[in-house]
Amino acid sequence: MPSAYSYDVPSCVLIKFGEIVLKGRNRSLFYTQLRRNAVRLLRDLGPLELRQRGGALAVLSPAPADELLARARDLLGITLLHPVLVLEKSPEAACAAAVDLLRDRPAGTFAIRARRRDKRFPLDSRELASTVGRAVQDALGLDVDLTNPDVEIFLEVDKREIFAYTEKVTGRGGLPVGVSGRALVLLSGGIDSPVAAYRAMKRGLRCDFIHFSGRPYTGPESIYKAYAHAAQLDRFQGGTKLFIVPFGATQRRIAAAGAGRLQVLSQRRLMVKVACALAQREGDEVLVTGDSLGQVSSQTLHNLSVVERASDLPLLRPLVAWDKAEIVREAEEIGTLAVSVLPAEDCCTLFASRLADTRAAPDRLATLEDRLDLAQTLDELLSAAECVRPRVERAESDLRLLPVAQPDERATLSS
Ligand code: ATP
Ligand code: MG
């Protein structure tokens, strides 16, 4: 970055908030949480500096600009991001930066859009825009078009600096992870549950994960998948915990107790009971599953409520009204689909009858559960749970193309 007009800062991203600005007196809590999340997710890139500027947060880092942008885009609670130049606070610096930003454009029209958060700056927005516009015309001979320019340069005059940018990248929206509390997600290795977790995170829930494997009656594949999913989802929150519970022997006991067509449902109820006990131990306040109404027989309205009654905690189902195609699209976008579709033996189908009850009778389930020593089984499963800490090792190839803001978002957020 040219040092004539900028601080010696390798990269900076200016982050703008979405719903947070609507939250009145809680706003500062939200800002604090977002800053905490930024530190947690970005500190491995090198020494980080955060500058809160009204409704925006400037994130300064020694990482390359595209890497910082891609990583910052995974922060939840953000509507827009701009890769910016950080300029000294003077009209001259703004002119030099604008000329540099437009230097490689041989032709076309431009507009300078300026705004001041610091009203003590000697030029008002209009004066700054026309001063910088003239400097660009003189230096490069480009034409100004304020209604339909080929390129816009935005200048935001702030407390200690001017931010200059041309690009607007759409953020993921939602709320900062952690502002709504903590959840335990039942993560299967399939397509739905990682998407449900992402949606829960987007509403501000920090998520722990629990996976039930059919071991010793299945291979380890489903564990690898759950691990890969939790690692991918860790991008949005950092410090993720995944608990793995070997469930095969218990499933076998359920089958031996004569579960028949109730096998899947009684397994689900037991999973929920184990998850509740673990959640209480870990300080998680709700459970989250990837259930979608009517998707399979265990997810009829009747059976969903039979499972729900096994839970002492509220059970959230973010995907309850989503179609499979919608879930698949989102799984692709967050990067979990490729792992979900890999083959793995699912513990749920182990010992399960081909015909599952779409309307399981509660009294038959109760009789079945009476035959199992639930208290002891729960204790055994809980103490067999193993905790791992999944994390993605980042590579250059992770830097996917970032979506650019749509025109309506530009309109509301550039003002
Ligand atoms: P997905 O698990 O992604 O939904 P699926 O449709 O194959 O794929 P279902 O059988 O529909 O899974 O299970 C419904 C929900 O129950 C899952 O979304 C998940 O929350 C929970 N669940 C199922 N199997 C397991 C498991 N082995 N470990 C943890 N949770 C599970
Ligand atoms: Mg499902």
mmCIF file of N, CA, C and O in Angstrom, residues 17-60:
data_model
loop_
_atom_site.group_PDB
_atom_site.id
_atom_site.type_symbol
_atom_site.label_atom_id
_atom_site.label_comp_id
_atom_site.label_asym_id
_atom_site.label_seq_id
_atom_site.Cartn_x
_atom_site.Cartn_y
_atom_site.Cartn_z
ATOM 1 N N PHE A 17 -22.851 -3.415 10.437
ATOM 2 C CA PHE A 17 -23.763 -4.321 11.124
ATOM 3 C C PHE A 17 -25.153 -4.258 10.543
ATOM 4 O O PHE A 17 -25.564 -3.258 9.995
ATOM 5 N N GLY A 18 -25.883 -5.347 10.755
ATOM 6 C CA GLY A 18 -27.243 -5.374 10.266
ATOM 7 C C GLY A 18 -28.215 -5.119 11.385
ATOM 8 O O GLY A 18 -28.341 -4.016 11.887
ATOM 9 N N GLU A 19 -28.877 -6.202 11.800
ATOM 10 C CA GLU A 19 -29.926 -6.093 12.800
ATOM 11 C C GLU A 19 -29.447 -5.504 14.110
ATOM 12 O O GLU A 19 -30.231 -5.029 14.901
ATOM 13 N N ILE A 20 -28.140 -5.581 14.360
ATOM 14 C CA ILE A 20 -27.623 -5.117 15.645
ATOM 15 C C ILE A 20 -28.061 -3.686 15.892
ATOM 16 O O ILE A 20 -28.398 -3.319 17.008
ATOM 17 N N VAL A 21 -28.069 -2.884 14.836
ATOM 18 C CA VAL A 21 -28.365 -1.471 15.041
ATOM 19 C C VAL A 21 -29.803 -1.250 15.498
ATOM 20 O O VAL A 21 -30.155 -0.179 15.936
ATOM 21 N N LEU A 22 -30.623 -2.296 15.409
ATOM 22 C CA LEU A 22 -32.013 -2.141 15.838
ATOM 23 C C LEU A 22 -32.193 -2.433 17.323
ATOM 24 O O LEU A 22 -33.277 -2.309 17.853
ATOM 25 N N LYS A 23 -31.161 -2.843 18.004
ATOM 26 C CA LYS A 23 -31.372 -3.445 19.314
ATOM 27 C C LYS A 23 -31.301 -2.481 20.492
ATOM 28 O O LYS A 23 -31.099 -2.904 21.615
ATOM 29 N N GLY A 24 -31.442 -1.221 20.265
ATOM 30 C CA GLY A 24 -31.576 -0.241 21.336
ATOM 31 C C GLY A 24 -30.506 -0.359 22.393
ATOM 32 O O GLY A 24 -29.322 -0.342 22.090
ATOM 33 N N ARG A 25 -30.950 -0.517 23.654
ATOM 34 C CA ARG A 25 -29.997 -0.489 24.748
ATOM 35 C C ARG A 25 -29.070 -1.689 24.786
ATOM 36 O O ARG A 25 -28.019 -1.671 25.422
ATOM 37 N N ASN A 26 -29.443 -2.760 24.108
ATOM 38 C CA ASN A 26 -28.563 -3.927 24.083
ATOM 39 C C ASN A 26 -27.437 -3.790 23.072
ATOM 40 O O ASN A 26 -26.575 -4.654 22.967
ATOM 41 N N ARG A 27 -27.485 -2.698 22.324
ATOM 42 C CA ARG A 27 -26.553 -2.572 21.205
ATOM 43 C C ARG A 27 -25.092 -2.765 21.632
ATOM 44 O O ARG A 27 -24.337 -3.456 20.980
ATOM 45 N N SER A 28 -24.729 -2.157 22.773
ATOM 46 C CA SER A 28 -23.316 -2.241 23.145
ATOM 47 C C SER A 28 -22.934 -3.690 23.491
ATOM 48 O O SER A 28 -21.807 -4.116 23.235
ATOM 49 N N LEU A 29 -23.881 -4.459 24.032
ATOM 50 C CA LEU A 29 -23.590 -5.874 24.293
ATOM 51 C C LEU A 29 -23.294 -6.610 22.996
ATOM 52 O O LEU A 29 -22.404 -7.450 22.908
ATOM 53 N N PHE A 30 -24.077 -6.259 21.971
ATOM 54 C CA PHE A 30 -23.902 -6.910 20.672
ATOM 55 C C PHE A 30 -22.553 -6.524 20.069
ATOM 56 O O PHE A 30 -21.835 -7.365 19.538
ATOM 57 N N TYR A 31 -22.214 -5.256 20.144
ATOM 58 C CA TYR A 31 -20.921 -4.813 19.614
ATOM 59 C C TYR A 31 -19.780 -5.535 20.330
ATOM 60 O O TYR A 31 -18.819 -5.995 19.713
ATOM 61 N N THR A 32 -19.920 -5.617 21.664
ATOM 62 C CA THR A 32 -18.853 -6.271 22.437
ATOM 63 C C THR A 32 -18.702 -7.721 21.997
ATOM 64 O O THR A 32 -17.594 -8.217 21.805
ATOM 65 N N GLN A 33 -19.830 -8.408 21.827
ATOM 66 C CA GLN A 33 -19.771 -9.813 21.422
ATOM 67 C C GLN A 33 -19.152 -9.947 20.027
ATOM 68 O O GLN A 33 -18.351 -10.832 19.775
ATOM 69 N N LEU A 34 -19.517 -9.046 19.137
ATOM 70 C CA LEU A 34 -18.964 -9.129 17.787
ATOM 71 C C LEU A 34 -17.448 -8.903 17.800
ATOM 72 O O LEU A 34 -16.704 -9.593 17.101
ATOM 73 N N ARG A 35 -17.006 -7.979 18.616
ATOM 74 C CA ARG A 35 -15.558 -7.734 18.711
ATOM 75 C C ARG A 35 -14.863 -8.976 19.283
ATOM 76 O O ARG A 35 -13.818 -9.390 18.796
ATOM 77 N N ARG A 36 -15.499 -9.560 20.320
ATOM 78 C CA ARG A 36 -14.925 -10.772 20.915
ATOM 79 C C ARG A 36 -14.829 -11.877 19.848
ATOM 80 O O ARG A 36 -13.825 -12.575 19.734
ATOM 81 N N ASN A 37 -15.886 -12.020 19.052
ATOM 82 C CA ASN A 37 -15.881 -13.048 18.001
ATOM 83 C C ASN A 37 -14.804 -12.757 16.965
ATOM 84 O O ASN A 37 -14.141 -13.674 16.477
ATOM 85 N N ALA A 38 -14.629 -11.477 16.641
ATOM 86 C CA ALA A 38 -13.612 -11.113 15.640
ATOM 87 C C ALA A 38 -12.227 -11.521 16.146
ATOM 88 O O ALA A 38 -11.430 -12.110 15.404
ATOM 89 N N VAL A 39 -11.974 -11.253 17.418
ATOM 90 C CA VAL A 39 -10.662 -11.618 17.980
ATOM 91 C C VAL A 39 -10.495 -13.136 17.921
ATOM 92 O O VAL A 39 -9.483 -13.661 17.460
ATOM 93 N N ARG A 40 -11.521 -13.852 18.341
ATOM 94 C CA ARG A 40 -11.437 -15.310 18.386
ATOM 95 C C ARG A 40 -11.188 -15.919 16.998
ATOM 96 O O ARG A 40 -10.407 -16.840 16.842
ATOM 97 N N LEU A 41 -11.876 -15.352 15.990
ATOM 98 C CA LEU A 41 -11.798 -15.963 14.657
ATOM 99 C C LEU A 41 -10.598 -15.484 13.836
ATOM 100 O O LEU A 41 -10.194 -16.155 12.897
ATOM 101 N N LEU A 42 -10.051 -14.312 14.166
ATOM 102 C CA LEU A 42 -9.049 -13.738 13.271
ATOM 103 C C LEU A 42 -7.667 -13.614 13.890
ATOM 104 O O LEU A 42 -6.718 -13.246 13.208
ATOM 105 N N ARG A 43 -7.550 -13.927 15.178
ATOM 106 C CA ARG A 43 -6.261 -13.629 15.816
ATOM 107 C C ARG A 43 -5.130 -14.487 15.281
ATOM 108 O O ARG A 43 -3.967 -14.100 15.356
ATOM 109 N N ASP A 44 -5.441 -15.666 14.729
ATOM 110 C CA ASP A 44 -4.352 -16.492 14.211
ATOM 111 C C ASP A 44 -3.724 -15.892 12.953
ATOM 112 O O ASP A 44 -2.695 -16.359 12.485
ATOM 113 N N LEU A 45 -4.337 -14.848 12.398
ATOM 114 C CA LEU A 45 -3.765 -14.200 11.209
ATOM 115 C C LEU A 45 -2.623 -13.260 11.572
ATOM 116 O O LEU A 45 -1.933 -12.750 10.697
ATOM 117 N N GLY A 46 -2.450 -12.991 12.861
ATOM 118 C CA GLY A 46 -1.409 -12.054 13.298
ATOM 119 C C GLY A 46 -2.027 -10.989 14.174
ATOM 120 O O GLY A 46 -3.240 -10.983 14.372
ATOM 121 N N PRO A 47 -1.198 -10.077 14.690
ATOM 122 C CA PRO A 47 -1.718 -9.066 15.619
ATOM 123 C C PRO A 47 -2.881 -8.296 15.006
ATOM 124 O O PRO A 47 -2.770 -7.783 13.892
ATOM 125 N N LEU A 48 -3.964 -8.226 15.750
ATOM 126 C CA LEU A 48 -5.209 -7.675 15.220
ATOM 127 C C LEU A 48 -5.491 -6.352 15.906
ATOM 128 O O LEU A 48 -5.280 -6.208 17.101
ATOM 129 N N GLU A 49 -5.975 -5.387 15.126
ATOM 130 C CA GLU A 49 -6.411 -4.145 15.763
ATOM 131 C C GLU A 49 -7.859 -3.896 15.360
ATOM 132 O O GLU A 49 -8.214 -3.993 14.183
ATOM 133 N N LEU A 50 -8.694 -3.577 16.346
ATOM 134 C CA LEU A 50 -10.102 -3.297 16.067
ATOM 135 C C LEU A 50 -10.385 -1.847 16.418
ATOM 136 O O LEU A 50 -10.005 -1.385 17.489
ATOM 137 N N ARG A 51 -11.053 -1.134 15.519
ATOM 138 C CA ARG A 51 -11.445 0.246 15.815
ATOM 139 C C ARG A 51 -12.948 0.376 15.614
ATOM 140 O O ARG A 51 -13.428 0.251 14.487
ATOM 141 N N GLN A 52 -13.658 0.574 16.725
ATOM 142 C CA GLN A 52 -15.110 0.766 16.617
ATOM 143 C C GLN A 52 -15.366 2.187 16.139
ATOM 144 O O GLN A 52 -14.862 3.139 16.713
ATOM 145 N N ARG A 53 -16.136 2.317 15.071
ATOM 146 C CA ARG A 53 -16.416 3.638 14.510
ATOM 147 C C ARG A 53 -17.926 3.758 14.305
ATOM 148 O O ARG A 53 -18.440 3.428 13.233
ATOM 149 N N GLY A 54 -18.614 4.208 15.348
ATOM 150 C CA GLY A 54 -20.067 4.297 15.250
ATOM 151 C C GLY A 54 -20.635 2.928 14.935
ATOM 152 O O GLY A 54 -20.300 1.941 15.590
ATOM 153 N N GLY A 55 -21.450 2.851 13.887
ATOM 154 C CA GLY A 55 -22.054 1.568 13.508
ATOM 155 C C GLY A 55 -21.150 0.708 12.644
ATOM 156 O O GLY A 55 -21.624 -0.201 11.974
ATOM 157 N N ALA A 56 -19.867 0.976 12.641
ATOM 158 C CA ALA A 56 -18.952 0.180 11.822
ATOM 159 C C ALA A 56 -17.766 -0.257 12.676
ATOM 160 O O ALA A 56 -17.466 0.357 13.700
ATOM 161 N N LEU A 57 -17.132 -1.337 12.243
ATOM 162 C CA LEU A 57 -15.940 -1.825 12.940
ATOM 163 C C LEU A 57 -14.829 -1.983 11.912
ATOM 164 O O LEU A 57 -15.004 -2.678 10.909
ATOM 165 N N ALA A 58 -13.694 -1.322 12.161
ATOM 166 C CA ALA A 58 -12.545 -1.489 11.273
ATOM 167 C C ALA A 58 -11.657 -2.578 11.854
ATOM 168 O O ALA A 58 -11.298 -2.533 13.027
ATOM 169 N N VAL A 59 -11.341 -3.574 11.017
ATOM 170 C CA VAL A 59 -10.490 -4.688 11.441
ATOM 171 C C VAL A 59 -9.179 -4.583 10.689
ATOM 172 O O VAL A 59 -9.150 -4.660 9.459
ATOM 173 N N LEU A 60 -8.097 -4.383 11.409
ATOM 174 C CA LEU A 60 -6.785 -4.212 10.779
ATOM 175 C C LEU A 60 -5.922 -5.410 11.110
ATOM 176 O O LEU A 60 -5.869 -5.845 12.266
#
